[in-house]
Rosetta silent file (secondary structure, phi, psi, omega in degrees, C-alpha in Angstrom):
SEQUENCE: MEKIEHRAVIKFLTKQGKSVQTIFQELLAVYADFAPGKTMVYKWHDLFKQGRESIEDELRSGRPIEATTPEIVEKVEKLVLEDARLKKKQLAAMVGVSESSILNILHHHLGMTKVSARWVPRILTPLQKRERVECSHQFLELCGERKEEVMARIFTGDVTWVHHYEPESKQESMQWHKKGTPPKKFKVSQSAGKIMATIFWDTEGILLIIKNVVRL
SCORE:     score description
SCORE:     0.000 S_00000001
   1 L     0.000  -48.881 -178.136   79.311  129.106   90.146 S_00000001
   2 H   -81.937  -31.808 -154.021   80.800  126.063   91.986 S_00000001
   3 H   -72.510  -24.986 -164.544   84.483  127.760   91.860 S_00000001
   4 H   -99.615  -28.113  159.015   82.374  130.404   94.277 S_00000001
   5 H   -11.306  -64.404 -135.041   80.459  127.067   96.554 S_00000001
   6 H   -60.713  -45.578 -170.498   83.744  125.939   97.012 S_00000001
   7 H   -47.001  -52.819  178.783   85.458  129.460   98.191 S_00000001
   8 H   -43.501  -38.829 -152.347   82.208  129.950  100.708 S_00000001
   9 H   -81.709  -36.999  165.928   82.986  126.508  102.133 S_00000001
  10 H   -24.459  -75.445 -179.231   86.808  127.648  102.826 S_00000001
  11 H   -33.424  -59.474 -174.429   85.727  130.633  104.338 S_00000001
  12 H   -54.800  -60.785 -168.640   83.244  129.017  106.681 S_00000001
  13 H   -71.087  -29.599  161.765   85.907  126.230  107.977 S_00000001
  14 H   -31.678  -54.847 -160.581   88.280  129.127  107.753 S_00000001
  15 H   -94.231    1.151 -145.245   86.819  131.117  110.541 S_00000001
  16 L  -124.540   21.858  154.294   85.563  128.524  112.774 S_00000001
  17 L   101.931   -0.202 -169.759   89.511  127.600  112.982 S_00000001
  18 L   -95.016  161.820 -177.254   90.490  124.124  111.051 S_00000001
  19 L   -55.079 -167.689 -171.902   93.660  123.833  109.214 S_00000001
  20 L   -85.557  -38.910  175.737   94.214  124.241  105.482 S_00000001
  21 L   -48.467  -59.838 -156.543   94.687  120.281  105.881 S_00000001
  22 L   -86.518  -34.797  152.613   91.861  119.284  107.327 S_00000001
  23 H   -65.853  -44.302  170.480   89.589  121.667  104.843 S_00000001
  24 H   -77.754   -0.461  152.336   91.185  120.296  102.586 S_00000001
  25 H   -96.686   -1.652  167.631   90.202  116.891  103.162 S_00000001
  26 H   -58.996  -56.746 -166.180   86.439  117.778  104.162 S_00000001
  27 H   -39.276  -53.028 -150.561   86.352  119.109  100.228 S_00000001
  28 H   -93.049  -27.108 -174.100   87.642  115.760   98.846 S_00000001
  29 H   -79.518  -39.403  156.050   85.383  113.812  101.171 S_00000001
  30 H   -37.558 -105.956  168.135   82.412  115.992   99.936 S_00000001
  31 H   -56.195   20.555  166.149   82.791  116.904   96.373 S_00000001
  32 L    42.941 -117.442 -169.513   84.941  114.045   95.052 S_00000001
  33 L   -86.911  -29.301  161.422   86.118  113.954   91.930 S_00000001
  34 L  -108.518   39.190 -170.235   85.080  117.642   91.819 S_00000001
  35 L   -78.751  160.835  153.911   86.367  118.989   94.874 S_00000001
  36 L   -42.028  167.305  142.400   89.073  122.006   94.529 S_00000001
  37 L   -57.499  175.592 -179.940   92.756  121.487   94.265 S_00000001
  38 L   -92.980  -27.462  146.718   95.252  121.572   97.039 S_00000001
  39 L   -71.451  -30.827  177.574   95.976  124.949   95.695 S_00000001
  40 H   -49.050  -66.528 -152.032   93.156  126.604   95.199 S_00000001
  41 H   -82.547    2.163  150.066   92.203  125.688   98.790 S_00000001
  42 H   -69.009  -62.774 -177.621   95.865  127.201  100.040 S_00000001
  43 H   -71.056  -41.365  161.196   95.838  129.978   98.668 S_00000001
  44 H   -34.106  -90.694 -154.436   91.927  130.654   99.777 S_00000001
  45 H   -54.871  -19.715  167.937   92.230  129.752  103.501 S_00000001
  46 H   -98.598    5.521  165.261   95.275  132.241  103.649 S_00000001
  47 H   -60.629  -36.981 -151.599   93.212  135.106  101.941 S_00000001
  48 H   -96.835   -3.816 -175.690   90.148  134.504  104.680 S_00000001
  49 H   -69.168  -57.962  176.188   93.401  133.837  107.024 S_00000001
  50 H   -62.047  -19.350  151.634   94.202  137.549  106.327 S_00000001
  51 L   130.694   19.871  161.588   91.163  138.685  106.751 S_00000001
  52 L   -62.159  130.448 -179.798   89.455  138.919  103.170 S_00000001
  53 L   -93.877  -45.684 -120.830   85.553  138.970  103.394 S_00000001
  54 L  -146.941  146.913  179.285   84.429  138.292   99.598 S_00000001
  55 L   -96.800   13.401 -140.619   84.770  135.216   97.669 S_00000001
  56 L  -109.015  155.265  170.265   84.442  137.002   94.341 S_00000001
  57 L   -58.708  176.529  158.580   87.781  137.316   91.731 S_00000001
  58 L  -125.441  141.724 -179.628   89.100  140.917   91.905 S_00000001
  59 L   -60.425  132.087  172.711   88.651  142.837   88.990 S_00000001
  60 L  -107.933   41.316  135.538   91.618  142.805   86.775 S_00000001
  61 L    72.882   47.529 -166.306   91.197  146.326   84.845 S_00000001
  62 L    54.851   20.470  152.605   92.030  144.337   81.464 S_00000001
  63 L   -39.174  136.666  174.526   95.126  142.445   82.790 S_00000001
  64 L  -105.731  162.951  177.682   95.909  140.049   80.832 S_00000001
  65 L   -33.953  139.676 -178.221   95.827  136.060   82.550 S_00000001
  66 L  -127.659  160.869 -151.355   98.604  135.472   83.718 S_00000001
  67 L   -86.763   13.841 -168.338   99.979  131.587   83.487 S_00000001
  68 L   -99.832   -2.276 -148.676  100.396  131.237   87.100 S_00000001
  69 L  -102.545  162.668  173.730   97.327  131.389   88.394 S_00000001
  70 L    16.850  -74.582 -155.303   95.478  128.911   90.187 S_00000001
  71 L  -104.174  -11.463 -169.608   93.446  127.301   88.295 S_00000001
  72 H   -83.415  -34.279 -150.601   96.284  126.783   85.222 S_00000001
  73 H   -66.111  -42.170 -157.464   98.613  125.473   88.361 S_00000001
  74 H   -69.037  -65.597  176.244   95.267  122.883   89.042 S_00000001
  75 H   -43.790  -34.765 -174.063   95.311  121.668   85.624 S_00000001
  76 H   -64.362  -51.642 -173.050   98.972  121.367   85.278 S_00000001
  77 H   -81.964  -11.236  164.339   99.003  118.946   88.154 S_00000001
  78 H   -49.523  -85.987 -159.824   96.033  116.974   87.115 S_00000001
  79 H   -53.293  -30.745  148.590   96.862  116.222   83.831 S_00000001
  80 L  -121.651   80.356  177.368  100.406  114.927   85.470 S_00000001
  81 L  -144.113  -25.005  172.303   99.295  113.055   87.684 S_00000001
  82 L   -91.876    1.671  169.987   96.493  110.991   85.015 S_00000001
  83 L  -171.675   93.116 -173.143  100.337  110.807   83.442 S_00000001
  84 L   -75.948   25.919 -168.443  103.660  111.510   84.452 S_00000001
  85 L  -120.463  -17.409 -173.915  105.382  110.585   81.109 S_00000001
  86 L   -66.716   77.723  127.313  103.837  114.230   79.548 S_00000001
  87 L    24.958  120.041  177.204  106.678  115.895   77.994 S_00000001
  88 H   -44.330  -51.998 -163.248  106.549  120.116   78.640 S_00000001
  89 H   -70.473  -38.759 -169.403  105.715  120.755   75.060 S_00000001
  90 H   -80.877  -61.462 -160.045  102.334  117.958   75.087 S_00000001
  91 H   -93.869  -10.794 -175.692  101.349  120.212   78.023 S_00000001
  92 H   -89.147    4.197  171.765  101.805  123.275   77.254 S_00000001
  93 H   -87.802  -14.775  171.486   99.986  122.364   74.438 S_00000001
  94 H   -47.675  -57.532 -151.425   97.259  121.027   76.511 S_00000001
  95 L   -97.582  -23.625 -169.959   96.920  124.099   79.078 S_00000001
  96 L    79.331  131.950  -28.719   97.797  126.648   76.459 S_00000001
  97 L   -52.017 -175.452 -159.763  100.583  127.902   77.701 S_00000001
  98 L   -90.939  169.491 -163.691  104.300  128.413   76.748 S_00000001
  99 L   -66.380  -37.089  170.173  106.702  125.384   77.735 S_00000001
 100 L   -32.361  -38.969 -127.567  108.784  127.887   80.638 S_00000001
 101 H   -84.604  -56.148 -155.473  105.399  128.775   81.749 S_00000001
 102 H   -99.620   23.932 -167.554  104.713  124.650   82.798 S_00000001
 103 H  -118.047  -38.046 -155.907  108.487  123.930   83.571 S_00000001
 104 H   -85.525  -27.360  164.639  108.044  126.883   86.449 S_00000001
 105 H   -34.011  -50.462 -158.221  104.702  125.280   87.099 S_00000001
 106 H   -81.777  -56.046 -156.582  105.895  121.732   87.624 S_00000001
 107 H   -86.870   16.319 -148.151  109.081  122.753   89.456 S_00000001
 108 H  -132.044  -71.279 -147.526  108.532  126.141   91.690 S_00000001
 109 H   -85.416  -49.877  179.358  104.585  125.720   92.266 S_00000001
 110 H   -79.216   -8.014 -177.168  104.174  121.801   91.966 S_00000001
 111 L    87.061  -25.463 -155.161  107.368  120.405   93.420 S_00000001
 112 L  -104.392  167.568 -136.131  108.509  118.035   90.995 S_00000001
 113 E  -167.648  137.616  161.666  111.773  117.308   88.986 S_00000001
 114 E   -62.107  120.014  177.768  111.932  114.585   86.175 S_00000001
 115 E  -120.053  170.793 -174.625  113.331  110.671   86.894 S_00000001
 116 E  -103.091  127.924 -171.907  114.166  108.025   85.323 S_00000001
 117 H   -80.458  -21.853  140.840  111.696  105.203   86.654 S_00000001
 118 H    22.941  -75.015 -154.891  114.407  102.829   85.488 S_00000001
 119 H   -83.822  -24.073  177.616  116.466  104.117   88.267 S_00000001
 120 L   -88.400   99.161  168.160  114.147  103.350   91.207 S_00000001
 121 L    15.050  125.742 -179.366  114.601  100.980   94.047 S_00000001
 122 L   -72.620  139.344  162.524  112.143   98.060   93.869 S_00000001
 123 L   -47.259  105.409  165.838  109.188   99.169   96.053 S_00000001
 124 L   -92.608  157.641  163.141  108.751   97.397   99.286 S_00000001
 125 L   -67.697  147.536 -175.912  105.745   96.826  101.354 S_00000001
 126 H   -64.199  -40.008 -170.389  105.258   98.185  105.041 S_00000001
 127 H   -71.959  -91.675 -179.439  105.507   94.174  105.984 S_00000001
 128 H   -32.031  -21.121  140.971  108.514   93.509  104.318 S_00000001
 129 H   -70.700  -26.866  149.699  110.090   96.495  105.220 S_00000001
 130 H   -51.851  -28.748 -158.337  109.262   95.439  108.633 S_00000001
 131 H  -101.362  -41.272 -176.005  110.556   92.159  108.322 S_00000001
 132 H   -70.755  -38.955  164.250  113.637   93.031  107.056 S_00000001
 133 H   -22.972  -64.128 -168.258  114.179   95.837  109.968 S_00000001
 134 H   -86.524    1.795  158.633  113.488   93.136  112.380 S_00000001
 135 H   -68.732  -83.294 -139.679  115.758   90.449  110.559 S_00000001
 136 H   -46.529  -50.318 -163.977  118.665   93.270  110.841 S_00000001
 137 H   -73.586  -46.609  147.957  118.172   93.486  114.341 S_00000001
 138 H    -8.816  -57.603 -172.301  118.254   90.059  115.118 S_00000001
 139 H   -80.823  -74.829 -172.051  121.625   89.656  113.274 S_00000001
 140 H   -44.345   -3.306 -175.019  123.107   92.354  115.421 S_00000001
 141 H   -87.625  -49.203  167.563  122.247   90.865  118.692 S_00000001
 142 H   -35.783  -55.035 -174.344  124.027   87.401  117.046 S_00000001
 143 L   -77.618   -5.618 -175.193  127.024   89.310  116.415 S_00000001
 144 L    38.819 -106.626  155.390  127.081   90.956  119.942 S_00000001
 145 L   -84.035  -22.719  169.626  130.518   92.763  120.304 S_00000001
 146 L   -32.727   -9.413 -141.306  131.579   90.624  117.664 S_00000001
 147 H   -45.372  -43.433  175.534  130.477   92.833  115.004 S_00000001
 148 H   -69.791  -15.141  159.402  133.477   93.424  112.987 S_00000001
 149 H   -84.586  -49.353 -174.447  134.406   89.931  113.065 S_00000001
 150 H   -92.911  -12.837  168.813  131.895   88.180  112.129 S_00000001
 151 H   -54.812  -22.213 -160.936  130.746   90.921  108.883 S_00000001
 152 H  -100.715  -40.779  139.215  134.339   90.019  107.575 S_00000001
 153 H   -33.320  -28.389 -169.335  133.091   86.117  107.305 S_00000001
 154 L   -75.501  131.616  126.317  129.775   86.801  105.590 S_00000001
 155 E  -129.209 -179.262  138.360  129.027   86.500  102.091 S_00000001
 156 E  -137.277 -146.301  167.006  126.500   86.760   99.965 S_00000001
 157 L  -176.980  172.978  177.275  124.986   87.194   96.619 S_00000001
 158 L  -135.595  155.814  161.878  122.341   87.937   93.850 S_00000001
 159 E  -116.819  154.883  143.623  121.116   87.290   90.954 S_00000001
 160 E  -106.444 -171.063  121.638  119.903   89.760   87.591 S_00000001
 161 E   -88.089  107.072  152.242  119.102   89.796   84.145 S_00000001
 162 E   -68.422   99.461 -172.120  121.201   91.492   81.747 S_00000001
 163 E   -91.954  164.546 -153.702  119.566   91.942   78.599 S_00000001
 164 L   -72.258  -23.634  175.321  121.571   91.887   75.240 S_00000001
 165 L  -156.269  144.933 -177.612  120.264   95.639   74.841 S_00000001
 166 L   -65.950  103.742 -160.996  118.059   98.232   76.659 S_00000001
 167 L   -58.300   -7.545  179.585  114.920   97.430   76.123 S_00000001
 168 L  -142.072  149.709  159.799  113.917  101.407   77.120 S_00000001
 169 L   -47.638  173.107  118.741  116.164  104.280   76.845 S_00000001
 170 L   -15.247  -58.338 -137.312  116.765  106.615   79.903 S_00000001
 171 L  -109.975  -28.160  167.631  115.218  109.405   78.456 S_00000001
 172 L   -61.204  -38.965 -175.818  111.921  107.080   77.204 S_00000001
 173 L   -69.439  -28.884 -153.160  111.660  106.487   81.039 S_00000001
 174 E   -79.284  162.601 -143.050  111.795  109.310   82.251 S_00000001
 175 E  -166.871  133.123 -169.833  108.528  110.415   84.161 S_00000001
 176 E   -83.651   85.938 -164.964  107.372  113.374   86.004 S_00000001
 177 E   -93.492  123.572 -177.263  108.003  113.036   89.995 S_00000001
 178 L   -49.875   83.644 -148.723  106.454  114.310   93.271 S_00000001
 179 L   -77.163  153.098 -154.100  109.159  113.997   96.070 S_00000001
 180 L    58.621   23.698  159.110  107.803  111.460   98.252 S_00000001
 181 L  -143.792  108.773 -166.450  105.953  109.767   95.951 S_00000001
 182 L   -62.610  129.410  170.083  107.945  107.066   94.339 S_00000001
 183 L   -80.073  158.749 -143.368  107.283  106.778   90.849 S_00000001
 184 L  -103.539  124.393 -172.265  105.728  103.886   88.962 S_00000001
 185 L  -110.084  126.750  177.507  107.778  101.404   86.384 S_00000001
 186 L   -74.271 -165.066  158.548  106.142  100.636   83.343 S_00000001
 187 L   -68.103  135.909 -176.588  106.470   97.318   81.384 S_00000001
 188 L  -115.931  168.148  172.251  109.450   97.269   78.840 S_00000001
 189 L   -95.050  122.960 -170.252  109.256   94.999   75.729 S_00000001
 190 L   -48.504  163.005  160.319  111.898   91.407   76.486 S_00000001
 191 L  -108.956  166.873 -162.901  114.902   91.936   74.023 S_00000001
 192 L   -65.950   -5.700 -175.050  116.257   89.091   71.459 S_00000001
 193 L   177.458  166.459 -178.139  118.036   87.485   74.243 S_00000001
 194 E  -178.190  161.245 -178.554  119.536   88.305   78.024 S_00000001
 195 E   -87.529   84.242  158.271  121.722   86.846   80.494 S_00000001
 196 E   -51.583  116.378 -145.999  121.400   85.460   84.104 S_00000001
 197 E  -122.367   78.593 -166.364  123.908   87.023   86.036 S_00000001
 198 E   -95.291   95.655 -152.984  124.468   85.174   89.798 S_00000001
 199 E   -89.568  158.186  169.455  127.065   87.389   92.086 S_00000001
 200 E  -140.294  130.461  170.609  128.796   86.256   95.295 S_00000001
 201 E  -154.012  175.227  175.001  130.935   88.923   97.525 S_00000001
 202 E  -151.032 -178.687 -173.580  132.000   89.259  100.590 S_00000001
 203 L   -38.116  -92.989 -147.668  133.954   92.955  102.819 S_00000001
 204 L   -79.119    9.957  147.661  136.332   92.553  100.187 S_00000001
 205 E   129.734 -170.624 -157.986  134.781   92.644   96.941 S_00000001
 206 E   -67.124  171.302 -154.521  133.418   90.380   94.306 S_00000001
 207 E  -131.007  -46.937 -149.117  134.181   86.281   95.016 S_00000001
 208 E  -152.098  171.040  173.884  132.405   84.414   91.609 S_00000001
 209 E  -167.801  106.551 -156.697  130.519   85.688   88.935 S_00000001
 210 E  -134.331  113.574 -178.221  128.353   82.806   87.348 S_00000001
 211 E  -107.083  154.987  177.489  126.395   83.984   83.837 S_00000001
 212 E  -135.145   91.343 -156.079  123.829   81.880   82.468 S_00000001
 213 E   -67.209  141.738 -160.258  122.741   82.694   78.641 S_00000001
 214 E  -129.952  108.505  147.696  118.806   82.438   77.923 S_00000001
 215 L   -54.997  139.660  148.004  117.474   82.296   74.232 S_00000001
 216 L  -114.176    0.000    0.000  113.840   83.480   73.795 S_00000001
């Protein structure tokens, strides 16, 4: 009855002329953890806009359940959001469909790709982003009309830790990632030793590299 209840609410709000995003947010506000998934809301919103009146499932006349039904897509999405490192083989076993169906759902229905969290740039807070923009504007104002001349006289540096071996391989760090949502970087185990590398460079290239060995 829960699905029927959700569909009835979607039908009512759709007939009121509310957008699908507004309907999805209102369902989340009321049902919280028991709210229907976005895929299901979008599907039924479209059906009701096209003139459908029934909120019941269509009779299938013995036709087998498709591996890409909204319910299965919703289940895969929930599992991946809970653990982005699940492999397609694990997802297939948990959902009860083939690995090829899992890939189809992830890529074509959920718009997800697998990326290495270790290669994701540092995530800045909104305040840090704003401060960097303000500093950049101030610097450009100081340069005035002599931007190229000033840039040629600037050198900068950075510091990084270089481990004696990679604590986590690229393959081990892979996780499912939806466009627009940066993946989380998991904590990795430390290696037996590491080097602190300090590098200075200008517009012409690297000026100096300082390496300090640290034993753990």
